CSV table of C-alpha atoms in Angstrom, one decimal:
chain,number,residue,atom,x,y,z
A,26,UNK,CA,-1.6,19.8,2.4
A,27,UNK,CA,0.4,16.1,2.8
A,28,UNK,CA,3.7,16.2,1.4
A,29,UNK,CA,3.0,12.9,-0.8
A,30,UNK,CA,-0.1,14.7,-2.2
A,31,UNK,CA,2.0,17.2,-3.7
A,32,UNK,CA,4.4,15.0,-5.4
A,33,UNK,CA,1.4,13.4,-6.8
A,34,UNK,CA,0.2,16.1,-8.3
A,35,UNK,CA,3.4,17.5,-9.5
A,36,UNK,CA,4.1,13.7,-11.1
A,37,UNK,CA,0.8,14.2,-12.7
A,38,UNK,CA,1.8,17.6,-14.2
A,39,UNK,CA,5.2,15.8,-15.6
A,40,UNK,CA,3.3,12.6,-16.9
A,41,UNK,CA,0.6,14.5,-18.9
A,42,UNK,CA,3.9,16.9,-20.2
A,43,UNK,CA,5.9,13.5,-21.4
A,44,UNK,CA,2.7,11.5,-22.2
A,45,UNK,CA,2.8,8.9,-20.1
A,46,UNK,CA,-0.6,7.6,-20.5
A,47,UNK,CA,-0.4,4.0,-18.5
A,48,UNK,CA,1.3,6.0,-15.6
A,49,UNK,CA,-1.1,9.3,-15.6
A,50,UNK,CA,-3.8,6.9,-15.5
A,51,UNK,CA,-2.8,5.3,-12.3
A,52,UNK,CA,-1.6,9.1,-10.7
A,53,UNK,CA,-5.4,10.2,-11.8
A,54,UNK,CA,-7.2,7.1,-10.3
A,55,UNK,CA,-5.1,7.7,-6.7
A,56,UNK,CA,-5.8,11.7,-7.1
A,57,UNK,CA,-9.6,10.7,-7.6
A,58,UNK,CA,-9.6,8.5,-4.5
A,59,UNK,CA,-8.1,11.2,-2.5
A,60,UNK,CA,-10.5,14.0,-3.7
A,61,UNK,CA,-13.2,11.5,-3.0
A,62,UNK,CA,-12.0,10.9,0.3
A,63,UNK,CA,-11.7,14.4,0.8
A,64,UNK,CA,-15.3,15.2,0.0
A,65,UNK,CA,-17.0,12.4,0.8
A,66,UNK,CA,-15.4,11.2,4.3
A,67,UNK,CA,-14.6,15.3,5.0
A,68,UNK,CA,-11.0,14.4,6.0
A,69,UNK,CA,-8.3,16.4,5.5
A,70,UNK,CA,-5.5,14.9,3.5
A,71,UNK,CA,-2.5,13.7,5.4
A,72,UNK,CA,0.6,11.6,4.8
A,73,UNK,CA,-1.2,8.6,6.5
A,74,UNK,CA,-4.8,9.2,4.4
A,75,UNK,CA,-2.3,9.2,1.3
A,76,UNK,CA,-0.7,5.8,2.0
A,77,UNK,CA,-3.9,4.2,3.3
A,78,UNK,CA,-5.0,5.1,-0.2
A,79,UNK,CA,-2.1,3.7,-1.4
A,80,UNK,CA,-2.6,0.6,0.6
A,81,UNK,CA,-5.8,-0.2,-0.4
A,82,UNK,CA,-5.3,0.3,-4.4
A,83,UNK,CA,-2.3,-2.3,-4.0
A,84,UNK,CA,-4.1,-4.6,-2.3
A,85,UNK,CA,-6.7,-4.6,-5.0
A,86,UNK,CA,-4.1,-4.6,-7.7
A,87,UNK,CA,-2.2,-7.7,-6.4
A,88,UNK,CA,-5.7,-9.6,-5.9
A,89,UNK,CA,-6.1,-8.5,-9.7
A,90,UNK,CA,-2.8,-9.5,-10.6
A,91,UNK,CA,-2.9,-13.4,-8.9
A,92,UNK,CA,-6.5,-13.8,-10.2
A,93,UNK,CA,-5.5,-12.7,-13.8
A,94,UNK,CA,-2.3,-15.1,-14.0
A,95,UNK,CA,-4.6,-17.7,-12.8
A,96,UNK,CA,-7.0,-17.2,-15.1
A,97,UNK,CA,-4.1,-17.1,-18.0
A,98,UNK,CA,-4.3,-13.2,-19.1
A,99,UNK,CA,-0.6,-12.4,-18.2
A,100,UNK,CA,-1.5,-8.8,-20.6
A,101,UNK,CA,-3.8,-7.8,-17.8
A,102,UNK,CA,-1.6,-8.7,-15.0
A,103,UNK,CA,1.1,-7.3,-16.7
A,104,UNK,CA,-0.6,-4.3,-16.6
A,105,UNK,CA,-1.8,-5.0,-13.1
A,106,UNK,CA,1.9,-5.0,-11.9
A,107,UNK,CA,3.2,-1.7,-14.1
A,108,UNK,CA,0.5,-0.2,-12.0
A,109,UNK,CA,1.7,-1.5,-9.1
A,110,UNK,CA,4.9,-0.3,-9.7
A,111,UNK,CA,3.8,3.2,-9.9
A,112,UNK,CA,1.6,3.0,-6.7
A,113,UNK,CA,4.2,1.4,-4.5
A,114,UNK,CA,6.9,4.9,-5.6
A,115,UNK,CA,4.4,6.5,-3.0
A,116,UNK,CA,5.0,4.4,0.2
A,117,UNK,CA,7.4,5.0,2.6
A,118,UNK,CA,10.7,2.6,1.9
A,119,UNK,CA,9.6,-0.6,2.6
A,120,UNK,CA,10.9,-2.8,5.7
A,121,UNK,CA,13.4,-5.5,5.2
A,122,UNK,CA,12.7,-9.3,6.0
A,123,UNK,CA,15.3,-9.1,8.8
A,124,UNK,CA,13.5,-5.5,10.5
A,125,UNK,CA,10.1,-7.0,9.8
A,126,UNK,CA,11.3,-10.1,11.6
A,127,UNK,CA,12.8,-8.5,14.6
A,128,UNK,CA,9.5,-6.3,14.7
A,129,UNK,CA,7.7,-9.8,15.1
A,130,UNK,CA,9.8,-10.8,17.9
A,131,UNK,CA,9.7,-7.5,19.6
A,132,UNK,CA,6.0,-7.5,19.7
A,133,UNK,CA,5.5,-11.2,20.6
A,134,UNK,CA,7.7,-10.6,23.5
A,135,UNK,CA,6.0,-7.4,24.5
A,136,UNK,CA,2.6,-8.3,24.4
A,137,UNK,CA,3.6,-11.8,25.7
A,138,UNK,CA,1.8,-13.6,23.3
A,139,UNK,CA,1.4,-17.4,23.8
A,140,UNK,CA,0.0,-19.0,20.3
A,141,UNK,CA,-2.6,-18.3,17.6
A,142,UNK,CA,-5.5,-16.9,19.8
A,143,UNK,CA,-2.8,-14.0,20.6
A,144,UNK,CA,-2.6,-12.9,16.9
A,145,UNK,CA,-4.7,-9.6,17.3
A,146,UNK,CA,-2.9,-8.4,20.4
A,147,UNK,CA,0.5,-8.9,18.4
A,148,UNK,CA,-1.4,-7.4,15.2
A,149,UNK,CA,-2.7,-4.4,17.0
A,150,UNK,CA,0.9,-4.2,18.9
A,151,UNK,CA,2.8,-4.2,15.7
A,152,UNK,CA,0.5,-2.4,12.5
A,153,UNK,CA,0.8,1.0,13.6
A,154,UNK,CA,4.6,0.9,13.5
A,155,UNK,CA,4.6,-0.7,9.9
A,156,UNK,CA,2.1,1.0,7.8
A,157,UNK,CA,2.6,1.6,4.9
A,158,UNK,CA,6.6,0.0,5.5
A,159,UNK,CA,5.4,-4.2,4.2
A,160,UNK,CA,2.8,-6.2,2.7
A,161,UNK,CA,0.0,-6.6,6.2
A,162,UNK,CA,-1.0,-10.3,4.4
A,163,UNK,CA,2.8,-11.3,4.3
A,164,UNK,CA,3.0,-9.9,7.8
A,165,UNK,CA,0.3,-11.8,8.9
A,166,UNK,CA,1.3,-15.2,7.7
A,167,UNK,CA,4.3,-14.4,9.1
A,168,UNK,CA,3.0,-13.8,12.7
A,169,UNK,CA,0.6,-17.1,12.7
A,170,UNK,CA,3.9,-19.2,11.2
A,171,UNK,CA,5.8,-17.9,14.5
A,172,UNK,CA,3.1,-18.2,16.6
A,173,UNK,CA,2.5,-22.0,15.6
């Protein structure tokens, strides 16, 4: 079983002991994904299943988030980003501006990519070796600034 799957369980365990009912709620939701994965998709659960998971439920939590401070309900979003919080304790440390910058360059230079119409080579070059480490929107804006 993946290593991150057992922490979550075990952090499940300790928040149902302390009562912790915002951040149990958010550990059940990503253990209900997993088992659904699980059954449904017949995978077996790895590290990278876990923080594609992950991934995905941040992704729909920032969406939430942006579309409920737009929308002026900053309860929700404030509840949005304590949720966030808890998902983003099960990523891998996260990449710094300068690594994810120098990552960039490495893969431009690699793939020898010329301008926009080069995105997915640099994309394709580049995501295995940060998943689940940065944001992939922020990391695409980033490639099409520096790719004019």
């Amino acid at each position: 079983m993946s290593e991150i799957k057992n922490r979550l369980l075990e952090d499940i365990k300790t928040a149902m002991k302390a009562g912790d009912k915002e951040r149990l709620s958010v550990l059940r939701m990503l253990s209900s994904d997993l088992k659904n994965r699980e059954v449904v998709d017949a995978v077996e659960i790895t590290d990278a299943v876990v923080i594609a998971s992950v991934e995905k439920m941040l992704k729909q939590r920032r969406d939430s988030e942006s579309q409920f401070r737009a929308g002026n309900r900053p309860d929700l979003a404030d509840k949005e980003a304590a949720e966030i919080a808890v998902l983003m304790t099960y990523l891998p440390q996260q990449l710094s501006a300068d690594e994810v910058d120098a990552l960039i360059a490495q893969a431009i230079a690699e793939t020898g990519a010329q301008g926009p119409k080069d995105m997915g080579k640099v994309m394709g070059w580049i995501k295995p070796k940060v998943a689940g480490k940065t944001d992939m929107g922020q990391l695409s804006g980033l490639i099409k600034a520096k790719l004019g």
